[in-house]
Short mmCIF file of C-alpha atoms and ligand atoms in Angstrom, two decimals:
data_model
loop_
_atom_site.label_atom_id
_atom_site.label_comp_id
_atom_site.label_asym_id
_atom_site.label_seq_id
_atom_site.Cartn_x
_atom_site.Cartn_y
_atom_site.Cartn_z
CA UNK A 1 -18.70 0.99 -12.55
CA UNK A 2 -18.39 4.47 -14.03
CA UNK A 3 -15.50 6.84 -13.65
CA UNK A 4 -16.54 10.47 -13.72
CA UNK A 5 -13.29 13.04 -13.91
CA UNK A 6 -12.89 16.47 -14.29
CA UNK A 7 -9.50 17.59 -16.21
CA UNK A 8 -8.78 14.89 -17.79
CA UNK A 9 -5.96 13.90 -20.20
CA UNK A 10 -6.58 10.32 -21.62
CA UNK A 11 -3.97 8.63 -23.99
CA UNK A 12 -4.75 5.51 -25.51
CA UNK A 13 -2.00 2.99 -26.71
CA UNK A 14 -3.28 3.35 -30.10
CA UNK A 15 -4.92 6.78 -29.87
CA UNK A 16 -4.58 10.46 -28.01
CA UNK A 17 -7.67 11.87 -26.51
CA UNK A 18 -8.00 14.88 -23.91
CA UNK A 19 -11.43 15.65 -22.48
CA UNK A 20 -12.14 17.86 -19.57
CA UNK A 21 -15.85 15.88 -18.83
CA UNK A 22 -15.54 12.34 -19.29
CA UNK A 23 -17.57 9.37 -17.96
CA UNK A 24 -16.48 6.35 -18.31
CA UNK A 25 -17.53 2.77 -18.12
CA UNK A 26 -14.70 -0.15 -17.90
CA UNK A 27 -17.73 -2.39 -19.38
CA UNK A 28 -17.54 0.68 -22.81
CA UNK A 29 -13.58 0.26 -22.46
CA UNK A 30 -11.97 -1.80 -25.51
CA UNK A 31 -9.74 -4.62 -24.47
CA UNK A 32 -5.41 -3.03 -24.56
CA UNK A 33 -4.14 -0.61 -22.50
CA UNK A 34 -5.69 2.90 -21.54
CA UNK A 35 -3.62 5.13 -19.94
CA UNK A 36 -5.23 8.28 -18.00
CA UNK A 37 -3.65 11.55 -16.10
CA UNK A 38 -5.83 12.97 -13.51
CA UNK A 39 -5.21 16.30 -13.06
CA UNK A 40 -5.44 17.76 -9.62
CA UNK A 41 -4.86 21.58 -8.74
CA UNK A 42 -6.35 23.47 -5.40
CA UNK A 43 -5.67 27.50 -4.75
CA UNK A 44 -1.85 27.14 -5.59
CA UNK A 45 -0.68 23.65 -6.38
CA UNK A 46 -1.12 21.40 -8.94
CA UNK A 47 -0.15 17.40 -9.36
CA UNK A 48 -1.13 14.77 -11.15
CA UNK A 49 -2.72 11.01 -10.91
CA UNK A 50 -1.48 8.37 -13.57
CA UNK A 51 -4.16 5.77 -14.13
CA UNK A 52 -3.24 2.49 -16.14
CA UNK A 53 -5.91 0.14 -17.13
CA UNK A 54 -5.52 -2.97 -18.63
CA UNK A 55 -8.83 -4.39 -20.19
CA UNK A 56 -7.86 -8.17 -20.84
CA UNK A 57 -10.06 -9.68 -23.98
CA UNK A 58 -12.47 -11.99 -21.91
CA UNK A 59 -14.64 -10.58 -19.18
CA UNK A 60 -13.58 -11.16 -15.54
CA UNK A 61 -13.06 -8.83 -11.80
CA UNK A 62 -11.41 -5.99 -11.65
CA UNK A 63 -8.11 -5.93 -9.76
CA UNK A 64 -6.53 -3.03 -8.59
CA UNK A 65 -3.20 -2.51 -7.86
CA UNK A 66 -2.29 0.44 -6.34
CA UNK A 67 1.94 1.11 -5.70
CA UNK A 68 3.35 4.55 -4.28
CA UNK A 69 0.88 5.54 -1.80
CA UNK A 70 4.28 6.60 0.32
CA UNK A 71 6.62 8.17 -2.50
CA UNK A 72 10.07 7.08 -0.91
CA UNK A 73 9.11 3.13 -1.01
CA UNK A 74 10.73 2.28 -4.27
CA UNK A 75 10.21 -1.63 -4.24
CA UNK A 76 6.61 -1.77 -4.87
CA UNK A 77 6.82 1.00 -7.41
CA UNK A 78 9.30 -0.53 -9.44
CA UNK A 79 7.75 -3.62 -9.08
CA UNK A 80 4.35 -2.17 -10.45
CA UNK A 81 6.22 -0.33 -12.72
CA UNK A 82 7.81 -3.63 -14.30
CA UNK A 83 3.66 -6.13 -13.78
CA UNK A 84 1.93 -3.60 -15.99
CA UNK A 85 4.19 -3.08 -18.92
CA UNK A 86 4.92 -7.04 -18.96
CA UNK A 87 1.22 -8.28 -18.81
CA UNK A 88 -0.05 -8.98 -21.97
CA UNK A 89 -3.82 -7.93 -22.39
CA UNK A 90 -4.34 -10.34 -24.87
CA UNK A 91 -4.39 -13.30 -22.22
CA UNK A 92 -6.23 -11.30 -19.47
CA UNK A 93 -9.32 -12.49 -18.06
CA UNK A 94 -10.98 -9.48 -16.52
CA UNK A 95 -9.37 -5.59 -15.75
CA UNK A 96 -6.54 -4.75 -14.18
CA UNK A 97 -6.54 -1.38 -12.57
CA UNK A 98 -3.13 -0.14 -12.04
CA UNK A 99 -1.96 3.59 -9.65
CA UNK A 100 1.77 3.02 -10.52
CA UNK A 101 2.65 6.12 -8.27
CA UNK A 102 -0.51 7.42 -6.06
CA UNK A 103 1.77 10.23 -4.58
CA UNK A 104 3.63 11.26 -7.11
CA UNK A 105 4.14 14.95 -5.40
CA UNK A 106 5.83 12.33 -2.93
CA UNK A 107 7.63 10.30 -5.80
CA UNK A 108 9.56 13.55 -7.53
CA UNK A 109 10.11 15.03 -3.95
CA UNK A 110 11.99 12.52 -2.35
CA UNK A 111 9.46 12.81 1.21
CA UNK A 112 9.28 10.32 3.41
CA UNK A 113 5.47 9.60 4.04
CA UNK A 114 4.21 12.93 3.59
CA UNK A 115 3.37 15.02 0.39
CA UNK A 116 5.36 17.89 0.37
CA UNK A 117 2.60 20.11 -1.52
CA UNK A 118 0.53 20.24 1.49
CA UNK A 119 2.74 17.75 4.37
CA UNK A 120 -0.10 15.18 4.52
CA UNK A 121 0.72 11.81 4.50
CA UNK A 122 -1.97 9.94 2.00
CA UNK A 123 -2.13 7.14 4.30
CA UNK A 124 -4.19 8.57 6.83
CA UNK A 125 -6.47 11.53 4.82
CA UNK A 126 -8.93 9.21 3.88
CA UNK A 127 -11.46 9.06 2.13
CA UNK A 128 -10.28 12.62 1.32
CA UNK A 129 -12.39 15.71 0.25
CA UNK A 130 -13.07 16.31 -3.46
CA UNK A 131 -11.88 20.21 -3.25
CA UNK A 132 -9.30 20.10 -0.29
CA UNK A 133 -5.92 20.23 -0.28
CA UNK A 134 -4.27 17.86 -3.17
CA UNK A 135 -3.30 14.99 -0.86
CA UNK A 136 -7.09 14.69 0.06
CA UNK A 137 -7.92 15.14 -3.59
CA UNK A 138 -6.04 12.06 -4.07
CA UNK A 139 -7.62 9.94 -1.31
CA UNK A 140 -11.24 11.22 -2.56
CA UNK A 141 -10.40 9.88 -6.42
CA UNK A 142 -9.19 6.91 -4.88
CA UNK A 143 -12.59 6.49 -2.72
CA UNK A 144 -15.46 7.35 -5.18
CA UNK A 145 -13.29 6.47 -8.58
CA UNK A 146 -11.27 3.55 -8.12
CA UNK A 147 -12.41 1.60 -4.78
CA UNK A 148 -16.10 1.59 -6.41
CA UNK A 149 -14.97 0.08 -9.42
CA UNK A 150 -12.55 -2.72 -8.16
CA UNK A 151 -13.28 -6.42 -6.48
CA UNK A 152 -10.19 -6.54 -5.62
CA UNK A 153 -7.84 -3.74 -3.88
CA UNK A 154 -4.15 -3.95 -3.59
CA UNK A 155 -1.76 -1.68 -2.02
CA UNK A 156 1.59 -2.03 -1.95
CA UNK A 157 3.86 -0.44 0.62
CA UNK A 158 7.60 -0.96 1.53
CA UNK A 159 9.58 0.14 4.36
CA UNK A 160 9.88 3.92 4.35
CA UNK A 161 13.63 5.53 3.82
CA UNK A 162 13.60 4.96 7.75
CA UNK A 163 12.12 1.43 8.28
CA UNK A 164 13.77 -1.54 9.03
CA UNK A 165 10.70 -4.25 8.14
CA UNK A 166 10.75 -8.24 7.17
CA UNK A 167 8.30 -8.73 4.32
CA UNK A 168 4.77 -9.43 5.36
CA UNK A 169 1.29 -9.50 3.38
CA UNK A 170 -2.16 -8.33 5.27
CA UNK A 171 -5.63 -7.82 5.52
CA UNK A 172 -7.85 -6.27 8.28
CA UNK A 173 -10.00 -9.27 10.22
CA UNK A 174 -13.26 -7.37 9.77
CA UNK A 175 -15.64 -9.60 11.25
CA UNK A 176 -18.99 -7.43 10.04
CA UNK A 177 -17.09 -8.10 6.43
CA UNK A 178 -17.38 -12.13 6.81
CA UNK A 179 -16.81 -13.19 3.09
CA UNK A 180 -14.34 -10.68 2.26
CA UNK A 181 -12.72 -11.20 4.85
CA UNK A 182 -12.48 -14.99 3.97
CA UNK A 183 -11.58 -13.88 0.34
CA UNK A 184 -8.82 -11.47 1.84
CA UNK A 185 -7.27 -14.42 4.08
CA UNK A 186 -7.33 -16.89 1.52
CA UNK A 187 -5.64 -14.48 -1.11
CA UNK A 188 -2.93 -13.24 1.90
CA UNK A 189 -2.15 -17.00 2.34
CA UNK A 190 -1.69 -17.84 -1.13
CA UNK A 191 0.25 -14.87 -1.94
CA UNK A 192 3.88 -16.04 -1.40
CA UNK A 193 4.90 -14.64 1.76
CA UNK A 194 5.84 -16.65 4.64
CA UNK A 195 4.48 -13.97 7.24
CA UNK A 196 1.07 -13.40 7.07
CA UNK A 197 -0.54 -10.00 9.06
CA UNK A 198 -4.13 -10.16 10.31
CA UNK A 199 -5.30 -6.65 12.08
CA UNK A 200 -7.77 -5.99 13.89
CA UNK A 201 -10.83 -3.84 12.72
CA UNK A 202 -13.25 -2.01 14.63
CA UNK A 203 -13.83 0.62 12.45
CA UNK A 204 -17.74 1.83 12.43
CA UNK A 205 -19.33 2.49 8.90
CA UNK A 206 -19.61 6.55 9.53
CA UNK A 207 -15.32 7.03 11.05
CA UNK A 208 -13.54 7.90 8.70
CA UNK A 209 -10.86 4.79 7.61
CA UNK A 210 -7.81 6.83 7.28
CA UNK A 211 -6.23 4.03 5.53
CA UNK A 212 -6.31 3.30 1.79
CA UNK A 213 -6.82 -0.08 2.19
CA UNK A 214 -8.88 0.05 4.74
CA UNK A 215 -11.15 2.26 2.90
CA UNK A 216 -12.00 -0.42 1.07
CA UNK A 217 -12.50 -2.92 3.48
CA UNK A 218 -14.99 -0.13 5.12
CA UNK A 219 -16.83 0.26 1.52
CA UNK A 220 -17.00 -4.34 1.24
CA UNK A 221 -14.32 -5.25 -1.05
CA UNK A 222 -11.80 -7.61 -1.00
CA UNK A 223 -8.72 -5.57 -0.04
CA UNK A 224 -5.17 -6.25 1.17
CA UNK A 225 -1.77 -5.26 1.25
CA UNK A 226 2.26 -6.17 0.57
CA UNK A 227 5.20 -4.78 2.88
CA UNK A 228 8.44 -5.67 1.16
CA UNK A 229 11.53 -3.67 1.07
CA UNK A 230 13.11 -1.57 3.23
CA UNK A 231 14.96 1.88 3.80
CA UNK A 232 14.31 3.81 1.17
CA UNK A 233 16.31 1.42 -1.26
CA UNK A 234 15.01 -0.84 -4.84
CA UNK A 235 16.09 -4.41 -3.00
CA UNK A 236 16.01 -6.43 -6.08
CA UNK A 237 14.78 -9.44 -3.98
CA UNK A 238 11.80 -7.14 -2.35
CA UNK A 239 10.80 -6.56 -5.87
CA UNK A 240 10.86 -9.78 -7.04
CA UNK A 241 8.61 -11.21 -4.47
CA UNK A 242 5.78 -8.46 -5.14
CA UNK A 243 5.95 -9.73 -8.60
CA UNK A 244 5.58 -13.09 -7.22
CA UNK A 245 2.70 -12.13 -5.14
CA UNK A 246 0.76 -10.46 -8.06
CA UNK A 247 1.03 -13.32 -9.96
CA UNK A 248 0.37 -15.76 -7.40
CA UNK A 249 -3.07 -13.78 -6.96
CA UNK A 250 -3.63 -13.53 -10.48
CA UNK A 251 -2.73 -16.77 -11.50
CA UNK A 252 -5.28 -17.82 -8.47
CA UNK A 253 -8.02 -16.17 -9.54
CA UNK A 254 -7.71 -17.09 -13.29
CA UNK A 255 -7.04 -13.37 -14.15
CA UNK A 256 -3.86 -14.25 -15.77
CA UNK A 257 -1.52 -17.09 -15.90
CA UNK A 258 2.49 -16.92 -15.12
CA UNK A 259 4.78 -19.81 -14.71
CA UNK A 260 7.14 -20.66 -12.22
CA UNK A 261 6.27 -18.68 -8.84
CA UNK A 262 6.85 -19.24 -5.77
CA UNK A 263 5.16 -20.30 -2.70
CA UNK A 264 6.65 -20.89 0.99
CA UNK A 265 5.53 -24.33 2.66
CA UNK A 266 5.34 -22.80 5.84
CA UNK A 267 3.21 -19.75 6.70
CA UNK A 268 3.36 -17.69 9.90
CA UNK A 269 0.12 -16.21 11.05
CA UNK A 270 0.61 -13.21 13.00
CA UNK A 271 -2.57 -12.10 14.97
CA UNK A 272 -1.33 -9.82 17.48
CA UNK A 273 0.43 -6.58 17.17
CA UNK A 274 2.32 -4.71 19.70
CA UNK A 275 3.43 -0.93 19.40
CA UNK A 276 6.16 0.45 20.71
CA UNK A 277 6.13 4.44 21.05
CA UNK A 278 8.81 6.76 22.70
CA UNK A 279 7.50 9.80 24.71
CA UNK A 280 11.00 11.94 23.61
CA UNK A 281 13.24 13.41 20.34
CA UNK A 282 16.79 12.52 19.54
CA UNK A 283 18.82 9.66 18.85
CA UNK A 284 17.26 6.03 18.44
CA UNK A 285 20.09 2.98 19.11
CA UNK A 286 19.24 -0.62 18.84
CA UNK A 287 21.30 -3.83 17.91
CA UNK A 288 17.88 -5.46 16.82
CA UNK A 289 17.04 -6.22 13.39
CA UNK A 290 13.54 -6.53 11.69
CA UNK A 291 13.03 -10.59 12.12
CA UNK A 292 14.59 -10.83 15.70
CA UNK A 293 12.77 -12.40 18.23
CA UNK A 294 12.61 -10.47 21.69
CA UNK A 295 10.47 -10.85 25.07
CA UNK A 296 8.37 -8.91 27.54
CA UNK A 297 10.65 -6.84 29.48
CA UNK A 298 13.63 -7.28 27.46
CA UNK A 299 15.23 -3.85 26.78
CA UNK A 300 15.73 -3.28 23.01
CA UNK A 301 16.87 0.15 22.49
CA UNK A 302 17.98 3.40 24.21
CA UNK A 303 17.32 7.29 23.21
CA UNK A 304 19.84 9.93 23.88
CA UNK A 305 19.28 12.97 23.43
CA UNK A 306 21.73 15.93 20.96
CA UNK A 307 24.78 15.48 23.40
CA UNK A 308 24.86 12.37 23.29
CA UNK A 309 23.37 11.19 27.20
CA UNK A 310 21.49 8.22 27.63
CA UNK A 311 17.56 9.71 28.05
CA UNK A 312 15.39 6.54 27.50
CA UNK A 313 15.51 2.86 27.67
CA UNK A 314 13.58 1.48 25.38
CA UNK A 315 11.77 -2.09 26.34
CA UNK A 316 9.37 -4.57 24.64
CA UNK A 317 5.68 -4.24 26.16
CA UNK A 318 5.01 -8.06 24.90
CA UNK A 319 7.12 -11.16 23.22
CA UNK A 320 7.40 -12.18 19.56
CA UNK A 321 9.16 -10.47 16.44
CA UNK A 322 10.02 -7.47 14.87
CA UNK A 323 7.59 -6.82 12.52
CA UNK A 324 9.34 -3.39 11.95
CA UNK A 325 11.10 -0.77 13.25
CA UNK A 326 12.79 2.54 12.95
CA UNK A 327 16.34 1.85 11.15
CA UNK A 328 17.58 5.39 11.26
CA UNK A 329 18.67 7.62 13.81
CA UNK A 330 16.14 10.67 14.84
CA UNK A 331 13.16 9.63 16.83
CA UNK A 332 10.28 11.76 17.62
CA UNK A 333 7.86 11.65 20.40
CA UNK A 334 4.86 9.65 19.75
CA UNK A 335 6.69 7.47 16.79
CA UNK A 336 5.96 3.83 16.58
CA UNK A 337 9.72 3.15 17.06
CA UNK A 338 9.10 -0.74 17.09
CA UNK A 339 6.22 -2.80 15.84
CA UNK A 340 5.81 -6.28 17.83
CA UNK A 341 4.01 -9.25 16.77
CA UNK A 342 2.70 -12.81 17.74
CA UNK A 343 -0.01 -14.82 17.17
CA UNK A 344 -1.68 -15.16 20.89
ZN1 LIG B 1 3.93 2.98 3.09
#
């Protein structure tokens, strides 16, 4: 339960403190809001990671929220941006911890997926290494600093500037993980979406998870994740429902209570995903839409290449709907151009 950073700027609500060393324990933490700047540097760059936490008065979990992971998907980071300066501390049961923008290289950028500093994308560099390049510096604070101290781990992801995606909520179905797992499923199906997104995990204890969320399912904690919004734009509905979400969780796990929320009557469980890749670069067509339903066999795109001729067909390896999709035109070979799924 201890944070140990290097570098560190810390600003209280009330109160301005910089320390280079500090260790610190959420259980030494008053109740209100702390707000910390990591900073991270390597041979020639620098960035920084803004840490909120929210120490509520009585004692409860620790719930982490973690938004901007990808720096281009703007609904979950104005949606965090909006949960942690409305929560009041003062009726918090517990700790919220709160990365309103893990990538912020990403964030003031404008890069799709991948830090420009270095051209990693976060999302698959962890757990990171504590002196490599500043994207893994990132994933290796989030691994030993964060993930350690949370029981829960959120992370929020939209539809990159060039995904087409229906909203979904998930968690991995890691069988060696039985009561997280349980915890995970339970929270995924409570959390206000009407599509919920179970993956498969076969992930050994010594590979290394890539994944931020994953990481934590790999180091046994409770750990899921939101995709709402799409194409690079704020969707004032996508944000809305991650608020929702939050809440629902929240409210669920008497961390904090919120009024009127919503929660579908129906919920799909999707089991099964089906990726669909193209072997060749140019330009993508399809009349599909996130949400459609297609089948085996059907064709559901075609490539062309610079001049404009037909190269590619593209067709569905399996039957059920678009979970998400590319929604712009370049395609690159070995892209996930479509992203099928079912629940058999
Ligand atoms: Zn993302």
């Amino acid at each position: 339960m201890r944070f140990f950073f290097t570098g560190l700027i810390m600003l209280f609500a009330s109160q301005v403190m910089i320390a280079q060393n500090l260790d610190l324990s959420i259980d030494q933490l008053n109740p209100g809001i702390s707000d910390y700047t990591i900073q991270l540097s390597d041979k020639n760059e620098k960035s920084t990671l803004p840490i909120r936490v929210i120490k509520g008065q009585n004692k409860g979990p620790v719930f982490t929220i973690v938004a901007g992971v990808h720096g281009y998907e703007y609904p979950p980071i104005i949606a965090v941006q909006q949960l942690m300066n409305e929560i009041d501390y003062k009726k918090l049961r517990g700790t919220l911890v709160i990365l309103p923008i893990a990538n912020t290289a990403a964030f003031s950028g404008r890069s799709v997926f991948y830090n420009p500093i270095d051209g990693k994308n976060l999302n698959t560099t962890f757990p990171g290494k504590q002196n490599g390049t500043i994207t893994e510096q990132i994933a290796y604070q989030i691994t030993n600093k964060i993930i350690p101290i949370s029981d829960v781990f959120l992370d929020i992801h939209a539809g990159d500037a060039n995904e087409d995606l229906i909203s979904f909520i998930c968690f991995y179905n890691a069988e060696n993980f039985p009561k997280q797992t349980a915890e995970a499923k339970r929270l995924s199906e409570l959390g206000g979406f009407e599509n919920v997104v179970s993956y498969p995990y076969t992930l050994k204890q010594s590979e290394p998870a890539l994944y931020a969320f994953k990481q934590a399912v790999q180091d046994g904690k409770v750990a899921l994740s939101i995709e709402s919004g799409k194409l690079g734009k704020v969707q004032d509905e996508a944000v809305k429902e991650i608020k929702n979400s939050v809440y629902l969780m929240l409210n669920n796990l008497t961390i904090y209570k919120k009024e009127k929320l919503v929660q579908p009557s129906i919920i799909n469980n999707f089991t099964k995903q089906s990726y669909i890749k193209t072997d060749v670069k140019g330009f993508f067509y399809s009349d599909l839409k996130a949400g459609d339903k297609v089948i085996e066999g059907q064709t559901i795109g075609y490539v062309t290449d610079f001049f404009g001729n037909k190269i590619r067909d593209i067709k569905s390896n399996s039957s059920g709907i678009i979970l998400y999709k590319i929604g712009t035109p370049p395609v690159n070979p070995n892209e996930t151009i479509f992203c099928i799924a079912s629940n058999n």
